[in-house]
Coordinates of C-alpha atoms and ligand atoms in Angstrom, one line a residue:
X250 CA -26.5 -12.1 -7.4
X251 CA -24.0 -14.9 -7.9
X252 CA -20.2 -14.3 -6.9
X253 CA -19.2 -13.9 -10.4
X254 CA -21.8 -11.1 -11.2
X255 CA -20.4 -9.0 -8.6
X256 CA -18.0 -6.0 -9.0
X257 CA -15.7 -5.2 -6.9
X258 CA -13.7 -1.7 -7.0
X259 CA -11.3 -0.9 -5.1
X260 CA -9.8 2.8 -4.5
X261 CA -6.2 3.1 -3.8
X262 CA -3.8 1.3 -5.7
X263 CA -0.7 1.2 -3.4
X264 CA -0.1 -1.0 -0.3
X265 CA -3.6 -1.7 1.4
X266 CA -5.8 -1.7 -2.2
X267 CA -2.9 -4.1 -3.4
X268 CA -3.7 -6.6 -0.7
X269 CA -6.9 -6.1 -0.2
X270 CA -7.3 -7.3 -3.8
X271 CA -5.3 -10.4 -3.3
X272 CA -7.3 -11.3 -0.4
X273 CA -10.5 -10.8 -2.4
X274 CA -9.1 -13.6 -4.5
X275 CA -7.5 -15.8 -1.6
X276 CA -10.9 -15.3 -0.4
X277 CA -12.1 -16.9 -3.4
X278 CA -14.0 -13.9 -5.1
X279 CA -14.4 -14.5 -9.2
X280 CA -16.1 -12.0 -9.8
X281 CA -14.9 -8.4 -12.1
X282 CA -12.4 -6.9 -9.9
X283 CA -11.4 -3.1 -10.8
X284 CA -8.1 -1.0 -9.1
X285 CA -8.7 2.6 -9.6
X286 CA -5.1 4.8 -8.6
X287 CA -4.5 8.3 -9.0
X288 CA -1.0 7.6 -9.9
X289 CA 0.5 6.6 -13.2
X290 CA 2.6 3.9 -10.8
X291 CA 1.8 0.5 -10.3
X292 CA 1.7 -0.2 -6.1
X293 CA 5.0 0.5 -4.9
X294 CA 6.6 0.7 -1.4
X295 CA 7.1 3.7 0.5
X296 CA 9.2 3.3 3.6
X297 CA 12.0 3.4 1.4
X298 CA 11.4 6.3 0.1
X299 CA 13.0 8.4 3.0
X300 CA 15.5 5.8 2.9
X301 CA 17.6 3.7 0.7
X302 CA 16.3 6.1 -2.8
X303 CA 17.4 9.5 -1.0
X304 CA 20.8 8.0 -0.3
X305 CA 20.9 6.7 -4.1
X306 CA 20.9 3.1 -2.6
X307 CA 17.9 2.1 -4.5
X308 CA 16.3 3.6 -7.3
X309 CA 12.9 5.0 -6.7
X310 CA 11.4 3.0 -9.8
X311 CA 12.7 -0.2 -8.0
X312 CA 10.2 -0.1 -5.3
X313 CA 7.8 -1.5 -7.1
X314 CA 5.4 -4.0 -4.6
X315 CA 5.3 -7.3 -6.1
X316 CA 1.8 -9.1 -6.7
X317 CA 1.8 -11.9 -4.4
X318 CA -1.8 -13.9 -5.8
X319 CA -2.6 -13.4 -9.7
X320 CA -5.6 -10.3 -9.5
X321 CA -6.8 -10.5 -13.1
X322 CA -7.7 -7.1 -12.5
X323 CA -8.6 -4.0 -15.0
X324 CA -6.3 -1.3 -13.5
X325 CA -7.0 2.0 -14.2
X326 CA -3.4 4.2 -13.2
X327 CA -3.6 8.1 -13.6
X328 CA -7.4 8.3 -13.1
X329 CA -7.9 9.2 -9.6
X330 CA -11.6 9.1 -8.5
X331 CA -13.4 11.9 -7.5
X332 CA -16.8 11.4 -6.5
X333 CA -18.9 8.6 -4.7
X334 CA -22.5 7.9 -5.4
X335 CA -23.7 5.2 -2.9
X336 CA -27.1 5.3 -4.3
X337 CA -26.1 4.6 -8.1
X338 CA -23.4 2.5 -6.3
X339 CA -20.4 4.4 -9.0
X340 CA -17.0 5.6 -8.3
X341 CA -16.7 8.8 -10.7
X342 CA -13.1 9.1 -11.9
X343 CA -11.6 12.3 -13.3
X344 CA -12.0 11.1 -17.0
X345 CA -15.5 11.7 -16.3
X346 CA -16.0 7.7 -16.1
X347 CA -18.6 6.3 -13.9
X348 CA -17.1 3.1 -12.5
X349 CA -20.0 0.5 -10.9
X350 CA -19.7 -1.2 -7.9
X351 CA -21.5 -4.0 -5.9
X352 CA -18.6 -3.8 -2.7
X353 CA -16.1 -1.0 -2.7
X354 CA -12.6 -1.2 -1.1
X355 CA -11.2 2.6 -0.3
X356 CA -7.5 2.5 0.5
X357 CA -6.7 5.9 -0.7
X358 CA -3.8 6.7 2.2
X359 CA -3.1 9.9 2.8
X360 CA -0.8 13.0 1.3
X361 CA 2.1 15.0 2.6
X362 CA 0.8 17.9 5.0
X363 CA 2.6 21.0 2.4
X364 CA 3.6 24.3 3.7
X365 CA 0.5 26.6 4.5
X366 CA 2.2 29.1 2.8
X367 CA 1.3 28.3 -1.2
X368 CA 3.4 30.7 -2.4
X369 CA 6.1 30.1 -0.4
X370 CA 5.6 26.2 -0.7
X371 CA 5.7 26.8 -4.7
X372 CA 9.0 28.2 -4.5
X373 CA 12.0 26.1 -6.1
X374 CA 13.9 23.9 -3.6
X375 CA 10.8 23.4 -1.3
X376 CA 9.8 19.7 -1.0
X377 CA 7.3 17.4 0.6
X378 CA 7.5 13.4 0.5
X379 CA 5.0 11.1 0.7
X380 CA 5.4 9.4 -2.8
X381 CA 7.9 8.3 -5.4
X382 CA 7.9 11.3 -7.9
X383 CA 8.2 13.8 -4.5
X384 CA 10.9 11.5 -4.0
X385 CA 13.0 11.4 -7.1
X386 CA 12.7 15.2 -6.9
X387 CA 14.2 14.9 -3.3
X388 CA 16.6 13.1 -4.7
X389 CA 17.8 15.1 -7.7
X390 CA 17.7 18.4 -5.6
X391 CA 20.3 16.9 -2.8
X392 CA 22.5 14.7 -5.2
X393 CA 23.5 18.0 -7.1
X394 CA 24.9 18.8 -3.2
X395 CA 22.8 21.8 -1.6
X396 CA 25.1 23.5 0.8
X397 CA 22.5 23.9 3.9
X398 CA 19.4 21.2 3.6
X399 CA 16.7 22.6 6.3
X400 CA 14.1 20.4 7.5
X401 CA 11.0 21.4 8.8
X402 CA 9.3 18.7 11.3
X403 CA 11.0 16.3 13.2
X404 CA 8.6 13.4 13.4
X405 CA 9.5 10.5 12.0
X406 CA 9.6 11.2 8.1
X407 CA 11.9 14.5 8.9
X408 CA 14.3 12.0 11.1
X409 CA 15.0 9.8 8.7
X410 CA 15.7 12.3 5.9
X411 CA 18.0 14.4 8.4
X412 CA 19.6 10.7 8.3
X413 CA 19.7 10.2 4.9
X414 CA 21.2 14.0 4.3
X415 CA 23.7 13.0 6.7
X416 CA 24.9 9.6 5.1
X417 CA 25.3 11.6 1.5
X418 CA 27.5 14.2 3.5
X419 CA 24.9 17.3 3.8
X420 CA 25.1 20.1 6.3
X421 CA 21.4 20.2 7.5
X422 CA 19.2 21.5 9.9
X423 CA 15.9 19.7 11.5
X424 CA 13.5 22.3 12.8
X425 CA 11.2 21.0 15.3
X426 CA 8.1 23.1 17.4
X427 CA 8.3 20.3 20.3
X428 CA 10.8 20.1 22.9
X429 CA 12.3 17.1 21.5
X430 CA 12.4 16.1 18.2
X431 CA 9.4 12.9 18.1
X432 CA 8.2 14.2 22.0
X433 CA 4.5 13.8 20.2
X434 CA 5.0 10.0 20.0
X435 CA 7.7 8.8 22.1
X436 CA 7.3 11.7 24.9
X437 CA 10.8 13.9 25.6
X438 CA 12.6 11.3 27.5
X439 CA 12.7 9.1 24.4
X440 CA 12.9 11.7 22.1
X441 CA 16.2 13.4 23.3
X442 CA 17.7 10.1 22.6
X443 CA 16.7 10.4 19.5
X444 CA 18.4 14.2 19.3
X445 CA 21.1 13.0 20.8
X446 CA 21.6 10.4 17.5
X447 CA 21.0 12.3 15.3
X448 CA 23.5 15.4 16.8
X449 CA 26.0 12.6 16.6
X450 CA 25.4 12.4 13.1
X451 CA 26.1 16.1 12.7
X452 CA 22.6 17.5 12.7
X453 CA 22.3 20.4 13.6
X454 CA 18.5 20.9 16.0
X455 CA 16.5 23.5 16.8
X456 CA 13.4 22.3 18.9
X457 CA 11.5 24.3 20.4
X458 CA 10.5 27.2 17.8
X459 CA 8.8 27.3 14.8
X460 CA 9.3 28.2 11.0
X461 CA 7.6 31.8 10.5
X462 CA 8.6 32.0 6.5
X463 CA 10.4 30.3 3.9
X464 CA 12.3 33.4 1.9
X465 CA 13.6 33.6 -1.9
X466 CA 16.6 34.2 -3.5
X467 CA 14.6 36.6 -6.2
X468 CA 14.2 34.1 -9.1
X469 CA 12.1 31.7 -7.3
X470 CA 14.2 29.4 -6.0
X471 CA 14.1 28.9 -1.7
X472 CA 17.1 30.5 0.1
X473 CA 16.6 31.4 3.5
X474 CA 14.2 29.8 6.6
X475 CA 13.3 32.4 8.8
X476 CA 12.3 31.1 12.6
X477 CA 10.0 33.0 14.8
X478 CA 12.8 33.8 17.4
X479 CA 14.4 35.8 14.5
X480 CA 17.1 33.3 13.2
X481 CA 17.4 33.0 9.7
X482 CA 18.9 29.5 8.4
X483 CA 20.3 29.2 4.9
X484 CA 18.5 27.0 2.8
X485 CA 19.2 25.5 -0.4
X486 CA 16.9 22.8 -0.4
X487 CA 13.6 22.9 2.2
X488 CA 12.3 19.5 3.3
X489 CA 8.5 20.2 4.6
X490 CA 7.6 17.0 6.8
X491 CA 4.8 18.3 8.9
X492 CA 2.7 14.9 8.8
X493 CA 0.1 13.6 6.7
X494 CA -3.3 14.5 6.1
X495 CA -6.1 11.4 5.2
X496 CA -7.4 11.5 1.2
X497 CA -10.9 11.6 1.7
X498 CA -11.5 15.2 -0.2
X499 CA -13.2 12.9 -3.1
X500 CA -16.1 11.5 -0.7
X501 CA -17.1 15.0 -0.3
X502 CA -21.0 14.4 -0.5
X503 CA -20.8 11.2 -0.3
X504 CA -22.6 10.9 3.1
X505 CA -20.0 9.5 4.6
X506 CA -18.4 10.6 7.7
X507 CA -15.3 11.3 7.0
X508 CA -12.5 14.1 6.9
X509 CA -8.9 14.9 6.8
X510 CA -8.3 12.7 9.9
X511 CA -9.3 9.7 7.6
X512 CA -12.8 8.0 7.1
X513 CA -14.6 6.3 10.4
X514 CA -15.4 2.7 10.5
X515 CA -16.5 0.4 12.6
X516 CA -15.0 -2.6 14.1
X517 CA -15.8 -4.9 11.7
X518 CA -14.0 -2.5 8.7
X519 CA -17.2 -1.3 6.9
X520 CA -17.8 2.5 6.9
X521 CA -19.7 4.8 8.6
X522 CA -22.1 7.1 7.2
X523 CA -22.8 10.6 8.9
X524 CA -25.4 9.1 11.1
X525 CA -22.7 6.4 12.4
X526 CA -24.6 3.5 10.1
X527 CA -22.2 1.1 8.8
X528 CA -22.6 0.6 5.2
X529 CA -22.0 -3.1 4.4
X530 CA -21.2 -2.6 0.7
X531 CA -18.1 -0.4 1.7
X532 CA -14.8 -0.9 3.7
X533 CA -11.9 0.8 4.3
X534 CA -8.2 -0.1 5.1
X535 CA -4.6 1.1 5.8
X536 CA -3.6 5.0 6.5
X537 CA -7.1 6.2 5.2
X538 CA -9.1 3.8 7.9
X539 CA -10.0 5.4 11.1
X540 CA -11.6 2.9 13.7
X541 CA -12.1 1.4 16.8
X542 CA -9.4 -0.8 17.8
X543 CA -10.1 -3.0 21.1
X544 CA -6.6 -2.2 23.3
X545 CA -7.4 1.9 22.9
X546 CA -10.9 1.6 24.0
X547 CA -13.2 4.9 23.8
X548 CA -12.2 6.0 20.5
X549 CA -11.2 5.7 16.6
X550 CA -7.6 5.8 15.6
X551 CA -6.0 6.3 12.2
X552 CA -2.3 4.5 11.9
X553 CA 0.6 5.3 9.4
X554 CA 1.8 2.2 10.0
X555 CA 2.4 -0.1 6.8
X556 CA 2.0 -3.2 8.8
X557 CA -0.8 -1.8 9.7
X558 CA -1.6 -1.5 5.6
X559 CA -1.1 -4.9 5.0
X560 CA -3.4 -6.7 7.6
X561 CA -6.2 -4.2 7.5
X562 CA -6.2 -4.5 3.7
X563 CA -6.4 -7.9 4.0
X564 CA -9.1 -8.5 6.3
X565 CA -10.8 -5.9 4.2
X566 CA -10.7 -8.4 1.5
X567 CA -12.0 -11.2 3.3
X568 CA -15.1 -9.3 5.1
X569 CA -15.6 -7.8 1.2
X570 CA -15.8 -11.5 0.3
X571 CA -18.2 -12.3 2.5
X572 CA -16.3 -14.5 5.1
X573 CA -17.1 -12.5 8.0
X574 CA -13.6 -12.3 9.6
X575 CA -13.6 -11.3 13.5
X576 CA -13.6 -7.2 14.5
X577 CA -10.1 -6.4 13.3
X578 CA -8.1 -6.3 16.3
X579 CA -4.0 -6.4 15.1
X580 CA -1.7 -4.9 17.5
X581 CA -0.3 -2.0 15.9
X582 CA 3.7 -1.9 15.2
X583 CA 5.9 0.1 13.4
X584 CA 9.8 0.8 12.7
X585 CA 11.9 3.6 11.8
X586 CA 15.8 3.2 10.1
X587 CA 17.7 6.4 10.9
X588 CA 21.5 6.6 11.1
X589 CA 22.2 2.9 11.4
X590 CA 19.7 2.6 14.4
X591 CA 16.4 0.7 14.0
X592 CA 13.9 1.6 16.2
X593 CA 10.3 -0.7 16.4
X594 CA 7.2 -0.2 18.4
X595 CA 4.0 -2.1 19.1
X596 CA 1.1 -0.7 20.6
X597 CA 0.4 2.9 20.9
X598 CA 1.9 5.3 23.5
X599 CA -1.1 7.9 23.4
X600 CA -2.1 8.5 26.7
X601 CA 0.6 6.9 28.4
X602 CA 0.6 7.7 32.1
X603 CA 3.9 6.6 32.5
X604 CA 7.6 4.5 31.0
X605 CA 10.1 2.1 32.3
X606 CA 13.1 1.5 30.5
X607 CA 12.8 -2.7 30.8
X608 CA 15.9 -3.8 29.1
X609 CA 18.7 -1.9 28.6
X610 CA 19.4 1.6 29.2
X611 CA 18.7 5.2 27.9
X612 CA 22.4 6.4 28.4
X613 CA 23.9 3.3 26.5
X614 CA 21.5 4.1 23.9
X615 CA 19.8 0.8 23.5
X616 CA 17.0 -0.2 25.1
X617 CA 13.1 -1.5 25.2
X618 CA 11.3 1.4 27.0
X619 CA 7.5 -0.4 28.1
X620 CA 4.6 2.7 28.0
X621 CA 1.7 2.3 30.4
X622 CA -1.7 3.2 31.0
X623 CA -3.9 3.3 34.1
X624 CA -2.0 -0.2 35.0
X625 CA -1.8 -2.0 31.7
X626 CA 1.1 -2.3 29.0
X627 CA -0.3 -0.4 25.9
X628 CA 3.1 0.0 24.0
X629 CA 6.9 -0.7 23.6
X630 CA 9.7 0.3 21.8
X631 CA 13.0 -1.0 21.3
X632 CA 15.8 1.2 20.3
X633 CA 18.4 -0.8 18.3
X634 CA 17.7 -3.9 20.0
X635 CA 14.6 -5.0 18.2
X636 CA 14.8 -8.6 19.1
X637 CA 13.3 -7.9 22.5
X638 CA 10.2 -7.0 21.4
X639 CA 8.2 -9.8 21.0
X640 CA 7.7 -10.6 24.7
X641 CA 6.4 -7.1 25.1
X642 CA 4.1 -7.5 21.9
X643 CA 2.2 -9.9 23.9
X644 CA 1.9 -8.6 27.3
X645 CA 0.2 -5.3 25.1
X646 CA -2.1 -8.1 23.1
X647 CA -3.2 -9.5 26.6
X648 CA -3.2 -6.2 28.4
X649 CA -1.2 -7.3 31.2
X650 CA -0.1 -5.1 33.9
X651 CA 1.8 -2.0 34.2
X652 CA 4.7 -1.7 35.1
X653 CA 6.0 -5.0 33.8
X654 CA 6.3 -7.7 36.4
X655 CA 9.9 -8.2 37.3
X656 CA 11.4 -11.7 37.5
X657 CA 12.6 -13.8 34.0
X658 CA 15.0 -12.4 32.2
X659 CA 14.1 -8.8 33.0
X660 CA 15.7 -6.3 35.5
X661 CA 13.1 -5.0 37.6
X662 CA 11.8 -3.3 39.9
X663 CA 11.4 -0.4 37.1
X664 CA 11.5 3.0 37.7
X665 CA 8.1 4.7 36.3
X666 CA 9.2 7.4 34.4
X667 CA 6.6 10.1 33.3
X668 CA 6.5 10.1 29.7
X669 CA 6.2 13.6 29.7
X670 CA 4.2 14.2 26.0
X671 CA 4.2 18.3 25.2
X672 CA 0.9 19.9 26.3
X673 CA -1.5 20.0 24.8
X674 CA -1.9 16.5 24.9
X675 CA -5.2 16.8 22.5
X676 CA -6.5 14.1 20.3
X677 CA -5.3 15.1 16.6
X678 CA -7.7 14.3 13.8
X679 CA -6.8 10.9 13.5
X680 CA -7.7 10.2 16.6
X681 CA -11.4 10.8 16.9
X682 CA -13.9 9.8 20.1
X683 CA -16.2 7.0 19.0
X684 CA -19.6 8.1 19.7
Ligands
FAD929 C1 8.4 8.3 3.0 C2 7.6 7.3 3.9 C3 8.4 6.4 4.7 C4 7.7 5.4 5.5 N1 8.4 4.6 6.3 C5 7.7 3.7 7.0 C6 8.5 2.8 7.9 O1 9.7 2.9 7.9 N2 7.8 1.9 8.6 C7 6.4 1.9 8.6 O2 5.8 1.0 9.3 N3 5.7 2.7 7.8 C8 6.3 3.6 7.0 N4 5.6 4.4 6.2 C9 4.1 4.3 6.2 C10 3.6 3.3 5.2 O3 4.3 3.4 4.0 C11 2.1 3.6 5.0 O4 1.5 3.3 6.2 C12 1.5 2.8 3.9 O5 2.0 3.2 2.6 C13 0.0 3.0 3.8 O6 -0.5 2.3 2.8 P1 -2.0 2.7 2.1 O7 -2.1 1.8 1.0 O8 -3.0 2.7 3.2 O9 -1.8 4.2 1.7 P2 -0.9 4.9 0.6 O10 0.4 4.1 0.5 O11 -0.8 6.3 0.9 O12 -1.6 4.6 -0.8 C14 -2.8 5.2 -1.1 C15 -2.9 5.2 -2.6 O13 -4.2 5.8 -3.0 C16 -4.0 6.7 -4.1 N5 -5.1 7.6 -4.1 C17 -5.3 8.7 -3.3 N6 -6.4 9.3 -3.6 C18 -7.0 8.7 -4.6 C19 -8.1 8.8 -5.4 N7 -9.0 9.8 -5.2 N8 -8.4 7.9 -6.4 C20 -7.5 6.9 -6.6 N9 -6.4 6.7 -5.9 C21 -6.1 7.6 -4.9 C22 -2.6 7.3 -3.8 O14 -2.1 7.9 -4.9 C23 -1.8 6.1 -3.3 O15 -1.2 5.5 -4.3 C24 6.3 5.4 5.4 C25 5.6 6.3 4.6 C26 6.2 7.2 3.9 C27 5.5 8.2 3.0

């Protein structure tokens, strides 16, 4: 079959699927190319969702991602897809259509992790945010000026719309089960500087417990948080950021293996059926990937990272055009705005052994803390001082040792600091061992 006889679909029109369809063109494809998206939204950006459109900065309809190469594509908005046949080769979209495919692209992301109570997660007030009509809502609910905002999960999301609360004046409080809010990533060191911020900002924290029911004023609207130790918050508005969970729920019989951790691939990008056999018609990219990435050997990770989006969707495109790229191999990095404060990472701290604190310090509240593992570098952030981070970029790339050699512009010798993650330290469902 000549190029322009093949059809490409791709799955997931946001951040990955956007660029994944450029690079099919960069790449040279000429063929039919077809977006499907279950939203009615062109691609749009999410970061600043928790950001710049909660404080009113930006309007969530101006987020819109722009095209960067001209797709000549037939989009199909508002039709999410919901089944795969791999031996007809079609993508099966609500309307009942039957979509046809030589290669297929999936870069369906992932969804807000909602409150397991339904009822209690239907009642007025109660949000989640993941995308730009969960944020308008957001929006409206704390622009008409809730007296208490109560957030549940203090990961990243839930940090940066405690920030955002706080810049349009709100009383709120961030409830977190760890012992510090973002202890899960950064370990508790790390992450009571980042309680510390935040109570300077005039959050109020309660780490260490957990939500046991969201309670209503009698005509369905939210009113009250109850924690297990018996507090009760007031609540106005309820901001439910317990993480993400992958959308795969439309491969269900697919054959391929896959699950709300995201969908396995291997190295090269295509994915995995349930007998671990790539299939080379088929790749995946951004939040909804989970694979083997060379620096975290010994199993498959899934990022939220939308760096991460960007260069997996684009290699997608280029091994869906044939070209063959090299196992895909980016260092991972990420950043965070909350209260005025960027903080970036590259690597991945999971399974750290151990931190320095390499430039800067803890107590001034600016600083490049290096993470470790059995010897090597495997991570770094910087904490408002993001300009450091380069160096450290590359002794993770080139796996160089742990702690960071002293000498050059850096302090050392370092202090190894435990990183001290809470227990259990268990592998969550986007992190899955490669067999
Ligand atoms: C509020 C927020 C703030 C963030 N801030 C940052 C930040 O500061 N820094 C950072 O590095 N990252 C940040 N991220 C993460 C970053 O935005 C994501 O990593 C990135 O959006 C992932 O892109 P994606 O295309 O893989 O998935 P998504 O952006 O989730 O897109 C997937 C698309 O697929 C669609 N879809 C799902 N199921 C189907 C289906 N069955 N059929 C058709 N379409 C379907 C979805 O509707 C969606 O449009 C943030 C994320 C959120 C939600």
């Amino acid at each position: 079959m000549s190029d322009a006889e093949t059809r490409i679909v791709v799955v997931g029109a946001s951040l990955a699927g956007l660029r994944g369809a450029e690079s099919l063109r960069q790449a040279g494809f000429c063929g039919a190319l077809t977006i499907i998206g279950a939203e009615p939204h062109r691609p749009y950006d999410r970061p600043p969702l928790s950001k710049a459109v909660l404080t009113g900065e930006v309007a969530a309809d101006a987020t819109t991602l722009p095209n960067l190469v001209a797709l000549e594509a037939d989009w199909r908005f508002g039709d999410p897809a919901t089944g795969l046949d791999r031996t007809q080769r079609t993508v099966t979209l609500a309307s009942g259509e039957a979509v046809p495919y030589d290669r297929l692209l999936i870069a369906t992301g992932a969804s807000a992790r909602g409150w397991p109570n339904a009822a209690e997660a239907g009642l007025a007030g109660v949000h989640t945010l993941r995308g730009r009509d969960e944020a308008e809502a957001l929006r409206r609910d704390l622009a008409a000026g809730p007296a208490h905002v109560v957030i549940i999960g203090g990961g990243f999301i839930g940090c940066e719309v405690a920030a955002s609360c706080q810049a349009l004046g709100l009383t709120v409080t961030l409830v977190e089960t760890g012992p510090t809010l973002l202890a899960k990533v950064l370990g508790q060191h790390l992450g009571s500087v980042v309680e510390a911020l935040h109570a300077s900002l005039g959050t109020t924290i309660r780490s260490g417990v957990k939500v046991a029911a969201l309670e209503d004023d009698g005509a369905g609207r939210v009113a009250r948080v109850r924690l297990a130790d018996g507090t009760v918050l007031p609540a106005d508005v309820v901001v439910v950021a317990l993480g993400a969970v992958r959308n795969t729920g439309w491969l269900a019989g697919s054959g391929l293996a896959c699950d709300e951790g995201g969908i396995d691939c291997d190295a090269q990008g295509y994915v995995l059926d349930e007998s671990e056999r790539p299939d080379t018609r088929i790749a995946a990219a951004g939040d909804v990937a989970r694979f083997p990435h060379p620096l975290y050997p010994g199993h498959r990770i899934a990022l939220e990272h939308w760096g991460h989006a960007v260069a997996q969707g684009r290699h997608a495109g280029r091994l869906l055009a044939g070209l063959a790229p090299e196992p895909y191999a980016e260092v991972p990095a990420f950043w965070s705005s909350q209260g005025g404060i960027t903080l970036k990472s590259v690597g991945l701290t999971t399974g750290a052994d151990g931190f320095v604190v390499a430039r800067g310090s803890l107590k001034e509240g600016r600083f490049v803390a290096v993470y470790g593992r059995e010897g090597r570098c495997i991570a770094a952030v910087a904490f408002d001082c993001a300009r450091w981070l380069p160096t450290y970029a590359e002794h993770i790339a080139a796996g160089a040792p742990f702690p960071p050699e002293t000498g050059g512009v850096d302090a050392g010798p370092f202090a190894v600091l435990p990183p001290a993650f809470p227990e259990p330290a268990e592998p969550t469902s986007s992190e899955k061992d490669a067999a």
